Coordinates of C-alpha atoms in Angstrom, one line a residue:
L731 CA -0.1 0.1 -0.2
A732 CA 1.2 3.2 -0.7
V733 CA 0.0 6.9 -1.1
C734 CA 1.7 9.4 -2.9
L735 CA 1.0 13.2 -2.3
W736 CA 2.4 15.9 -4.8
A737 CA 3.0 19.4 -4.6
S738 CA 4.5 22.4 -7.4
T739 CA 6.1 24.6 -5.2
V740 CA 7.5 25.4 -2.0
F741 CA 6.6 27.3 2.1
A742 CA 6.9 30.2 4.3
A743 CA 9.7 29.7 6.8
D744 CA 8.9 32.2 9.1
A745 CA 5.6 30.4 10.4
P746 CA 5.8 29.1 13.8
R747 CA 6.2 25.2 13.3
P748 CA 4.7 22.3 15.7
P749 CA 7.2 19.7 17.4
G750 CA 8.4 17.1 15.4
K751 CA 11.7 17.4 12.7
E752 CA 11.4 19.6 10.1
R753 CA 12.2 18.7 6.6
R754 CA 12.3 20.7 3.3
Q755 CA 12.5 19.2 0.0
A756 CA 10.9 18.5 -3.1
G757 CA 8.9 21.6 -2.9
F758 CA 7.4 20.7 0.8
A759 CA 8.1 22.0 4.2
V760 CA 7.0 19.2 6.2
C761 CA 7.3 18.5 10.1
F762 CA 7.7 14.6 11.2
D763 CA 7.0 13.6 14.9
R764 CA 7.5 10.0 15.9
G765 CA 6.3 8.2 12.4
A766 CA 3.5 10.7 11.5
I767 CA 3.2 14.2 9.6
T768 CA 2.2 17.3 12.0
S769 CA 2.7 20.1 9.4
L770 CA 2.6 20.0 5.9
K771 CA 3.1 23.1 4.1
R772 CA 3.9 24.2 0.1
I773 CA 7.4 26.5 0.5
A774 CA 6.7 30.1 -0.4
D775 CA 3.1 30.0 0.0
A776 CA 1.0 33.2 -0.3
H777 CA -1.2 32.3 2.1
D778 CA 0.8 29.9 4.9
T779 CA -1.1 27.4 4.9
D780 CA -0.8 24.3 6.9
Y781 CA -2.9 21.4 4.9
I782 CA -2.5 19.4 8.6
H783 CA -4.7 20.2 11.5
A784 CA -3.4 22.1 14.5
G785 CA -2.5 19.7 17.1
A786 CA -3.2 16.8 14.9
R787 CA -1.2 14.1 13.2
F788 CA -1.5 12.6 9.8
A789 CA -0.8 9.0 9.0
D790 CA -1.4 7.2 12.7
L791 CA -2.7 4.0 11.5
Q792 CA -5.3 1.8 13.2
L793 CA -4.9 -2.2 12.8
R794 CA -7.1 -4.8 13.6
W795 CA -6.0 -8.2 13.0
R796 CA -6.0 -11.7 14.8
T797 CA -4.6 -15.3 14.2
N798 CA -6.2 -18.6 13.9
Q799 CA -10.3 -17.4 14.0
G800 CA -9.3 -16.3 17.3
A801 CA -10.6 -12.5 19.3
W802 CA -10.0 -9.6 16.7
Q803 CA -7.6 -6.8 18.8
A804 CA -7.1 -3.5 17.7
V805 CA -4.2 -1.4 18.0
T806 CA -3.1 2.0 16.4
T807 CA 0.1 3.6 16.1
R808 CA -0.6 6.6 18.3
Q809 CA -0.7 3.9 21.4
L810 CA 2.4 2.3 20.9
T811 CA 3.7 5.4 20.2
E812 CA 2.8 6.9 23.2
A813 CA 3.7 3.0 24.7
G814 CA 7.1 3.7 23.8
K815 CA 6.9 1.1 21.5
I816 CA 8.5 2.9 18.1
T817 CA 12.0 3.2 16.6
V818 CA 12.6 6.3 14.6
R819 CA 15.1 6.5 11.6
A820 CA 15.2 9.8 10.0
P821 CA 18.7 11.1 9.3
E822 CA 19.7 14.8 9.5
G823 CA 19.1 16.2 6.1
G824 CA 17.7 12.8 4.6
A825 CA 15.2 12.3 2.3
V826 CA 13.8 9.2 4.0
H827 CA 11.7 9.2 7.6
H828 CA 11.0 5.5 8.9
A829 CA 8.8 4.4 12.0
A830 CA 8.3 0.9 13.3
W831 CA 6.5 -0.4 16.0
S832 CA 5.8 -3.8 17.5
A833 CA 2.1 -4.1 18.4
G834 CA 1.2 -7.4 21.1
E835 CA 3.3 -8.4 24.0
E836 CA 6.2 -9.9 24.5
N837 CA 5.1 -13.7 24.6
S838 CA 1.9 -13.2 22.0
P839 CA 3.3 -11.0 19.2
G840 CA 0.8 -8.7 17.2
P841 CA 1.7 -7.6 13.8
R842 CA 5.0 -5.4 12.8
I843 CA 4.1 -2.1 11.3
E844 CA 6.6 0.1 9.2
T845 CA 6.0 3.2 7.6
R846 CA 8.4 5.3 5.3
F847 CA 8.0 9.1 4.0
E848 CA 10.2 9.7 1.2
F849 CA 10.8 12.2 -0.4
Q850 CA 11.0 11.5 -4.5
N851 CA 12.8 13.8 -7.3
D852 CA 11.7 16.9 -7.2
K853 CA 7.3 17.3 -6.2
T854 CA 6.8 13.9 -4.5
L855 CA 6.8 13.3 -1.1
V856 CA 5.9 8.6 -1.3
W857 CA 4.4 6.8 2.1
T858 CA 5.0 3.6 2.2
I859 CA 3.1 1.4 4.8
T860 CA 4.7 -2.1 5.3
L861 CA 3.3 -5.2 7.9
Q862 CA 4.7 -7.7 8.6
N863 CA 4.1 -11.0 10.7
P864 CA 6.6 -12.1 13.4
R865 CA 5.0 -15.4 14.2
S866 CA 4.9 -18.9 12.4
E867 CA 1.2 -19.1 12.3
S868 CA -0.9 -17.3 9.9
M869 CA -2.1 -13.7 10.8
E870 CA -5.2 -12.5 9.3
I871 CA -5.3 -8.5 9.0
G872 CA -9.3 -7.7 9.3
D873 CA -8.5 -3.7 9.0
L874 CA -5.9 -1.3 8.2
A875 CA -7.2 2.5 8.3
F876 CA -5.1 5.9 8.4
Q877 CA -6.5 9.2 9.3
C878 CA -6.2 12.7 7.3
P879 CA -6.9 15.4 10.1
M880 CA -6.4 18.2 7.2
N881 CA -7.1 21.5 7.6
T882 CA -11.1 21.9 7.0
K883 CA -12.2 23.9 10.1
Y884 CA -14.1 26.5 8.0
E885 CA -14.8 29.6 9.8
W886 CA -16.9 32.9 9.9
D887 CA -13.7 34.7 8.7
R888 CA -13.7 34.5 4.9
D889 CA -9.8 34.9 4.6
T890 CA -9.0 32.2 6.9
T891 CA -11.8 30.1 5.2
Y892 CA -10.9 30.8 1.8
H893 CA -7.0 31.3 2.0
R894 CA -5.9 29.2 5.2
R895 CA -8.7 26.1 4.7
V896 CA -8.4 23.0 2.6
I897 CA -11.2 21.1 0.9
R898 CA -10.9 17.0 -0.1
H899 CA -11.5 15.7 -3.5
S900 CA -11.3 11.7 -3.8
L901 CA -12.2 8.9 -5.7
I902 CA -12.0 5.2 -4.3
A903 CA -12.4 3.0 -6.8
G904 CA -9.6 0.1 -6.8
H905 CA -6.1 1.0 -8.4
G906 CA -7.8 4.3 -10.1
S907 CA -8.0 5.9 -6.4
F908 CA -6.9 9.1 -5.1
L909 CA -7.4 11.7 -2.6
F910 CA -6.0 15.3 -2.6
W911 CA -6.6 18.7 -0.7
M912 CA -6.0 21.8 -1.9
R913 CA -6.8 25.8 -0.6
C914 CA -10.7 26.6 -1.1
D915 CA -9.4 29.4 -3.5
A916 CA -8.6 26.7 -5.8
Q917 CA -4.6 27.8 -5.5
G918 CA -2.0 25.7 -4.0

């Protein structure tokens, strides 16, 4: 499963940034924090629009699995992160942000979840999700979902809503599926 995000230009450097490690590549200013994106902006954007909702985390995964027709178990990468069950590799100045989580307990391991954000060429940020089964028995994945907490909270202020909020465009249709967000003024 891979999700691609595209942008055509780049973001403002003087705007305050949420906590996390910022990367400025491929036309993006992206803030990563423990396996999720906490800020996504176009560099040199005239209206300094953050596409991620303030205080939210894009790309936290929700997973439901079971083994041997047993009871379903559920976990989120946010829960695993808060429990300290995360490993992050993000070399300084590198084009890759990699995070891995191990679900389940030591005596009953659940799936290993990995995410990788990689800047490619001059306009693409590729997100790859990998699930691994560490057990000798088969594992069934019931659900895999991710959150898209985009900056869609509209306000009575016309300038804020029109220039600093985004709207979603999407179609879910197998291999032809897509999701993208753009400002209400159709710029960016």
